[in-house]
């Protein structure tokens, strides 16, 4: 039996406006209390309110599924707004129960090819074997005996995404963190829209398959004769999804191998092909017995300007030095720090960025970086990043490319910390 | 000249197809029996052996479509493994799929046929009966495997599905989205709700509440009344017997 997902706009509105009322109520409670609290207690009380708001926000997001879960995933990477146990709930969401029943699946495939699904493929498994970001994947065999992975999405989904985002924005506006959250929602919208464009994804797969030639990395072939903008058919890639693989494999050497490959894929993609997977989801890395990695989700690939890439590279190299001027120049050239900022703020920001640069540079200090030994590496980075959040309002002109890249890279590092691996971060591109 | 049953069916099919063509080209009002028979390659008089009026041809079309639906469903190997909701949904989706080629014909005739005055109800009855037979079948097998409980108000619920079916087709006829995705979403979501209610036996629960209320309260009141009635009878009897 399906959970009741409020898909009609009216019931969705009720859901998020209920939430807005709840959150609004919280803020008001805060404001009434405030004058009577000492400064420390005020901060403490605000933190409590923030946590409460986060809980309410998350519970509502969980009800709205799809779009909203994506927003929550990105939120959790970006900020500390969501508490740890919610983040763990999110982990589970990577393997959601597919929401489309067999009747719906039949309808989607049949109408995509204008004939009954039984006439398109030799066999087609109406029950999905994997969940995809906004859809699910089915196994099929064609007339030539080839085993295929057919990805499908819920009908009419782009309209759902737009209306979801609009509603979430309405709910987020009264919140204290709205300046932080609203741009994130815009991002979520573009990420999701990109992920529902299967034609674009097919393009991405072809691109990577032909250019990313690395040992230990496998990518699918696209079958255009069985693909439409709403149905993407690829060759079947074998392997176990990374989070499941991690729960079954403890050998440190194996884990190091896998992590190293993941890191190398990122470097090769970014510096070699000028493109990255802009949302590394552990569910999309399939590990085989020979420890090779199968890449299966190319829904959101971001490409970068070569000039940006060379500046970024310089930024990393300059990160270890104390050369404040050089660093400041780079940050401005990359549009990360605006020259129009008040000098006091500008100074503080550059200082913070230098701190981040130094923190990041610890990764390159030794030939191999041990995430288990440096167990507070991520924590340290978070602390500095948090301080930067205070200047969020000054980031209106911040380079979105940088944000994207930063978040992807940071996501990978967090994954490595979770895996507790030792890998070589030093590379010829950045050192 | 006697013609085979096969030939009769073929003629009937030709006539219906011809009427569909002509209605799409112009409309039902302007199409004449003569034109229809000519277009079908059937002699003018012969057409009346099959259908008395052109409206009757339209009813014939809709009735045939349900037979066609049954054939399509039978061609789906796994259908018997589907859940109750999946089966219902497949029936509705397949019906629309079958209607797609004749969409224009439906746009001109569906509402007029099914939003009808009671005097014409007799014409729809055979069409509705086919729909009901399919629904009965699905309900029966779901109850057999205990997927849903026996429904106290089954006929009413199926009547509801008939109204729902009419509504869905009309929604679909006005649907301008790509691949009629909006109708698909409508069906998916409403089926969810309808089937959850059926599974939860909500109709049955309402019935149980009704029985409870009736037994405990209404009957109880009636006991009181009965007592009064007995008393009055007693008095009357005594009076009549002169005591």
CSV table of C-alpha atoms in Angstrom, one decimal, chain A residues 159-380:
chain,number,residue,atom,x,y,z
A,159,UNK,CA,5.5,20.5,-13.1
A,160,UNK,CA,5.5,18.9,-9.7
A,161,UNK,CA,9.1,20.1,-9.1
A,162,UNK,CA,8.2,23.7,-9.9
A,163,UNK,CA,5.2,23.8,-7.7
A,164,UNK,CA,7.0,22.0,-4.9
A,165,UNK,CA,9.8,24.5,-4.9
A,166,UNK,CA,7.4,27.4,-4.9
A,167,UNK,CA,5.6,26.0,-1.9
A,168,UNK,CA,8.8,25.3,0.0
A,169,UNK,CA,10.0,28.8,-0.6
A,170,UNK,CA,6.7,30.1,0.9
A,171,UNK,CA,7.4,28.0,4.0
A,172,UNK,CA,11.0,29.0,4.2
A,173,UNK,CA,10.6,32.8,3.9
A,174,UNK,CA,9.4,33.5,7.5
A,175,UNK,CA,12.4,31.5,8.9
A,176,UNK,CA,15.4,33.1,10.4
A,177,UNK,CA,17.6,31.2,8.0
A,178,UNK,CA,15.7,32.2,4.8
A,179,UNK,CA,18.7,34.1,3.3
A,180,UNK,CA,20.6,30.9,3.5
A,181,UNK,CA,17.9,28.6,2.4
A,182,UNK,CA,16.2,30.4,-0.5
A,183,UNK,CA,19.3,30.2,-2.8
A,184,UNK,CA,19.6,26.5,-1.9
A,185,UNK,CA,16.1,25.9,-3.0
A,186,UNK,CA,16.8,27.6,-6.4
A,187,UNK,CA,19.7,25.2,-6.7
A,188,UNK,CA,17.6,22.2,-5.8
A,189,UNK,CA,15.2,23.2,-8.5
A,190,UNK,CA,17.9,23.3,-11.2
A,191,UNK,CA,19.5,20.1,-10.0
A,192,UNK,CA,16.1,18.3,-10.1
A,193,UNK,CA,15.1,19.7,-13.5
A,194,UNK,CA,18.4,18.5,-14.9
A,195,UNK,CA,17.9,15.1,-13.4
A,196,UNK,CA,14.6,14.7,-15.2
A,197,UNK,CA,16.0,15.4,-18.6
A,198,UNK,CA,17.0,12.0,-19.7
A,199,UNK,CA,18.2,13.2,-23.1
A,200,UNK,CA,20.8,15.4,-21.4
A,201,UNK,CA,21.7,12.5,-19.2
A,202,UNK,CA,22.2,10.2,-22.2
A,203,UNK,CA,24.5,12.9,-23.6
A,204,UNK,CA,26.5,13.0,-20.4
A,205,UNK,CA,26.9,9.2,-20.3
A,206,UNK,CA,28.2,9.2,-23.9
A,207,UNK,CA,30.6,12.0,-23.1
A,208,UNK,CA,32.1,10.3,-20.0
A,209,UNK,CA,32.1,6.9,-21.5
A,210,UNK,CA,34.2,8.0,-24.5
A,211,UNK,CA,36.5,10.4,-22.6
A,212,UNK,CA,37.0,9.1,-19.1
A,213,UNK,CA,39.3,6.2,-19.8
A,214,UNK,CA,40.5,5.0,-16.4
A,215,UNK,CA,41.3,1.6,-15.2
A,216,UNK,CA,38.9,0.4,-12.5
A,217,UNK,CA,36.0,2.5,-13.8
A,218,UNK,CA,33.0,1.1,-15.7
A,219,UNK,CA,30.3,3.1,-17.4
A,220,UNK,CA,27.1,2.0,-19.2
A,221,UNK,CA,26.3,2.2,-22.9
A,222,UNK,CA,23.1,4.1,-23.9
A,223,UNK,CA,20.6,2.4,-26.1
A,224,UNK,CA,19.0,5.3,-28.1
A,225,UNK,CA,16.5,3.0,-29.8
A,226,UNK,CA,15.0,2.3,-26.4
A,227,UNK,CA,15.3,5.8,-25.0
A,228,UNK,CA,13.1,8.9,-24.9
A,229,UNK,CA,13.2,12.1,-22.8
A,230,UNK,CA,11.3,10.2,-20.1
A,231,UNK,CA,12.8,6.7,-20.5
A,232,UNK,CA,16.5,6.0,-20.4
A,233,UNK,CA,17.8,2.6,-21.4
A,234,UNK,CA,21.4,1.6,-20.7
A,235,UNK,CA,23.5,-1.5,-20.4
A,236,UNK,CA,23.3,-3.2,-17.0
A,237,UNK,CA,26.2,-2.3,-14.7
A,238,UNK,CA,27.0,-4.9,-12.0
A,239,UNK,CA,28.1,-4.2,-8.5
A,240,UNK,CA,26.9,-3.4,-5.0
A,241,UNK,CA,25.9,0.2,-4.1
A,242,UNK,CA,28.7,1.8,-2.0
A,243,UNK,CA,26.8,2.2,1.3
A,244,UNK,CA,25.7,-1.4,1.2
A,245,UNK,CA,29.2,-2.5,0.1
A,246,UNK,CA,30.7,-0.6,3.1
A,247,UNK,CA,28.5,-2.4,5.5
A,248,UNK,CA,29.6,-5.8,4.1
A,249,UNK,CA,33.4,-5.1,3.6
A,250,UNK,CA,35.8,-4.1,6.4
A,251,UNK,CA,39.1,-4.8,4.7
A,252,UNK,CA,41.0,-1.5,5.0
A,253,UNK,CA,43.1,-2.1,1.9
A,254,UNK,CA,40.0,-2.7,-0.2
A,255,UNK,CA,38.3,0.4,1.2
A,256,UNK,CA,41.4,2.5,0.4
A,257,UNK,CA,41.4,1.2,-3.1
A,258,UNK,CA,37.8,2.1,-3.7
A,259,UNK,CA,38.2,5.6,-2.1
A,260,UNK,CA,41.3,6.3,-4.1
A,261,UNK,CA,39.4,5.4,-7.3
A,262,UNK,CA,36.6,7.7,-6.3
A,263,UNK,CA,39.0,10.6,-5.7
A,264,UNK,CA,40.8,9.9,-9.0
A,265,UNK,CA,37.5,9.9,-10.9
A,266,UNK,CA,36.8,13.4,-9.5
A,267,UNK,CA,40.2,14.7,-10.4
A,268,UNK,CA,40.3,13.3,-13.8
A,269,UNK,CA,36.8,14.5,-14.5
A,270,UNK,CA,37.4,18.0,-13.2
A,271,UNK,CA,40.9,18.7,-14.6
A,272,UNK,CA,40.9,16.3,-17.5
A,273,UNK,CA,37.3,16.7,-18.9
A,274,UNK,CA,36.2,19.9,-17.1
A,275,UNK,CA,33.1,18.1,-15.8
A,276,UNK,CA,32.1,16.6,-12.5
A,277,UNK,CA,29.2,14.6,-11.1
A,278,UNK,CA,27.6,17.4,-9.2
A,279,UNK,CA,26.0,15.4,-6.4
A,280,UNK,CA,28.0,12.3,-5.5
A,281,UNK,CA,25.4,10.0,-4.1
A,282,UNK,CA,26.9,6.8,-2.6
A,283,UNK,CA,24.0,4.9,-4.1
A,284,UNK,CA,25.3,5.6,-7.6
A,285,UNK,CA,28.7,3.9,-7.2
A,286,UNK,CA,28.5,0.2,-7.8
A,287,UNK,CA,31.5,-1.7,-6.5
A,288,UNK,CA,32.3,-5.0,-8.1
A,289,UNK,CA,34.4,-7.9,-6.7
A,290,UNK,CA,37.5,-6.7,-8.4
A,291,UNK,CA,36.9,-3.3,-6.6
A,292,UNK,CA,36.2,-1.5,-9.9
A,293,UNK,CA,33.6,1.2,-9.7
A,294,UNK,CA,30.5,1.3,-11.9
A,295,UNK,CA,29.1,4.8,-12.4
A,296,UNK,CA,25.4,4.8,-13.0
A,297,UNK,CA,23.9,8.2,-12.4
A,298,UNK,CA,24.8,11.0,-14.8
A,299,UNK,CA,21.7,13.0,-14.2
A,300,UNK,CA,23.5,16.0,-12.9
A,301,UNK,CA,26.8,16.8,-14.5
A,302,UNK,CA,28.3,20.2,-14.3
A,303,UNK,CA,30.9,21.6,-16.7
A,304,UNK,CA,33.4,24.3,-15.9
A,305,UNK,CA,35.2,27.0,-17.8
A,306,UNK,CA,38.9,26.3,-18.3
A,307,UNK,CA,39.8,29.7,-16.9
A,308,UNK,CA,37.9,29.0,-13.7
A,309,UNK,CA,39.7,25.7,-13.4
A,310,UNK,CA,43.1,27.2,-13.7
A,311,UNK,CA,42.2,29.9,-11.1
A,312,UNK,CA,40.9,27.2,-8.7
A,313,UNK,CA,44.1,25.2,-9.2
A,314,UNK,CA,46.1,28.3,-8.3
A,315,UNK,CA,43.9,28.8,-5.3
A,316,UNK,CA,44.7,25.4,-3.9
A,317,UNK,CA,48.4,25.9,-4.5
A,318,UNK,CA,48.4,29.3,-2.8
A,319,UNK,CA,46.5,27.8,0.1
A,320,UNK,CA,49.5,26.8,1.9
A,321,UNK,CA,51.3,30.1,1.7
A,322,UNK,CA,50.7,33.1,3.9
A,323,UNK,CA,50.5,35.3,0.9
A,324,UNK,CA,47.4,37.2,1.7
A,325,UNK,CA,47.5,39.5,-1.3
A,326,UNK,CA,47.9,36.7,-3.8
A,327,UNK,CA,45.0,34.9,-2.1
A,328,UNK,CA,42.8,38.0,-2.1
A,329,UNK,CA,43.6,38.6,-5.8
A,330,UNK,CA,42.6,35.1,-6.7
A,331,UNK,CA,39.4,35.2,-4.7
A,332,UNK,CA,38.4,38.4,-6.5
A,333,UNK,CA,39.3,37.1,-9.9
A,334,UNK,CA,37.1,34.1,-9.2
A,335,UNK,CA,34.2,36.3,-8.1
A,336,UNK,CA,34.2,34.6,-4.7
A,337,UNK,CA,34.8,37.8,-2.9
A,338,UNK,CA,33.4,41.0,-4.4
A,339,UNK,CA,35.6,44.1,-4.7
A,340,UNK,CA,32.7,46.2,-3.6
A,341,UNK,CA,32.7,44.8,0.0
A,342,UNK,CA,33.4,47.2,2.8
A,343,UNK,CA,37.1,46.8,3.6
A,344,UNK,CA,36.6,45.6,7.1
A,345,UNK,CA,34.3,42.8,6.0
A,346,UNK,CA,36.5,42.0,3.0
A,347,UNK,CA,39.4,41.6,5.3
A,348,UNK,CA,37.7,39.3,7.7
A,349,UNK,CA,36.4,37.2,4.8
A,350,UNK,CA,39.7,36.8,3.2
A,351,UNK,CA,41.2,35.9,6.5
A,352,UNK,CA,38.6,33.1,6.8
A,353,UNK,CA,39.2,31.9,3.3
A,354,UNK,CA,42.8,31.7,4.1
A,355,UNK,CA,42.0,29.6,7.1
A,356,UNK,CA,40.1,27.3,4.9
A,357,UNK,CA,42.9,27.2,2.4
A,358,UNK,CA,45.3,26.1,5.1
A,359,UNK,CA,42.9,23.6,6.5
A,360,UNK,CA,42.4,22.1,3.1
A,361,UNK,CA,46.1,22.0,2.5
A,362,UNK,CA,46.7,19.6,5.3
A,363,UNK,CA,45.3,17.0,2.9
A,364,UNK,CA,48.4,17.4,0.7
A,365,UNK,CA,51.0,17.6,3.5
A,366,UNK,CA,51.9,13.9,3.5
A,367,UNK,CA,52.0,11.4,0.7
A,368,UNK,CA,49.0,9.7,2.1
A,369,UNK,CA,46.3,11.3,4.2
A,370,UNK,CA,44.8,9.1,6.9
A,371,UNK,CA,41.2,10.0,7.6
A,372,UNK,CA,41.0,7.8,10.6
A,373,UNK,CA,44.0,9.4,12.3
A,374,UNK,CA,42.9,12.9,11.4
A,375,UNK,CA,39.5,12.3,12.8
A,376,UNK,CA,38.6,15.9,13.4
A,377,UNK,CA,39.5,17.0,9.9
A,378,UNK,CA,35.9,17.5,8.8
A,379,UNK,CA,34.9,19.0,12.1
A,380,UNK,CA,37.6,21.6,11.8
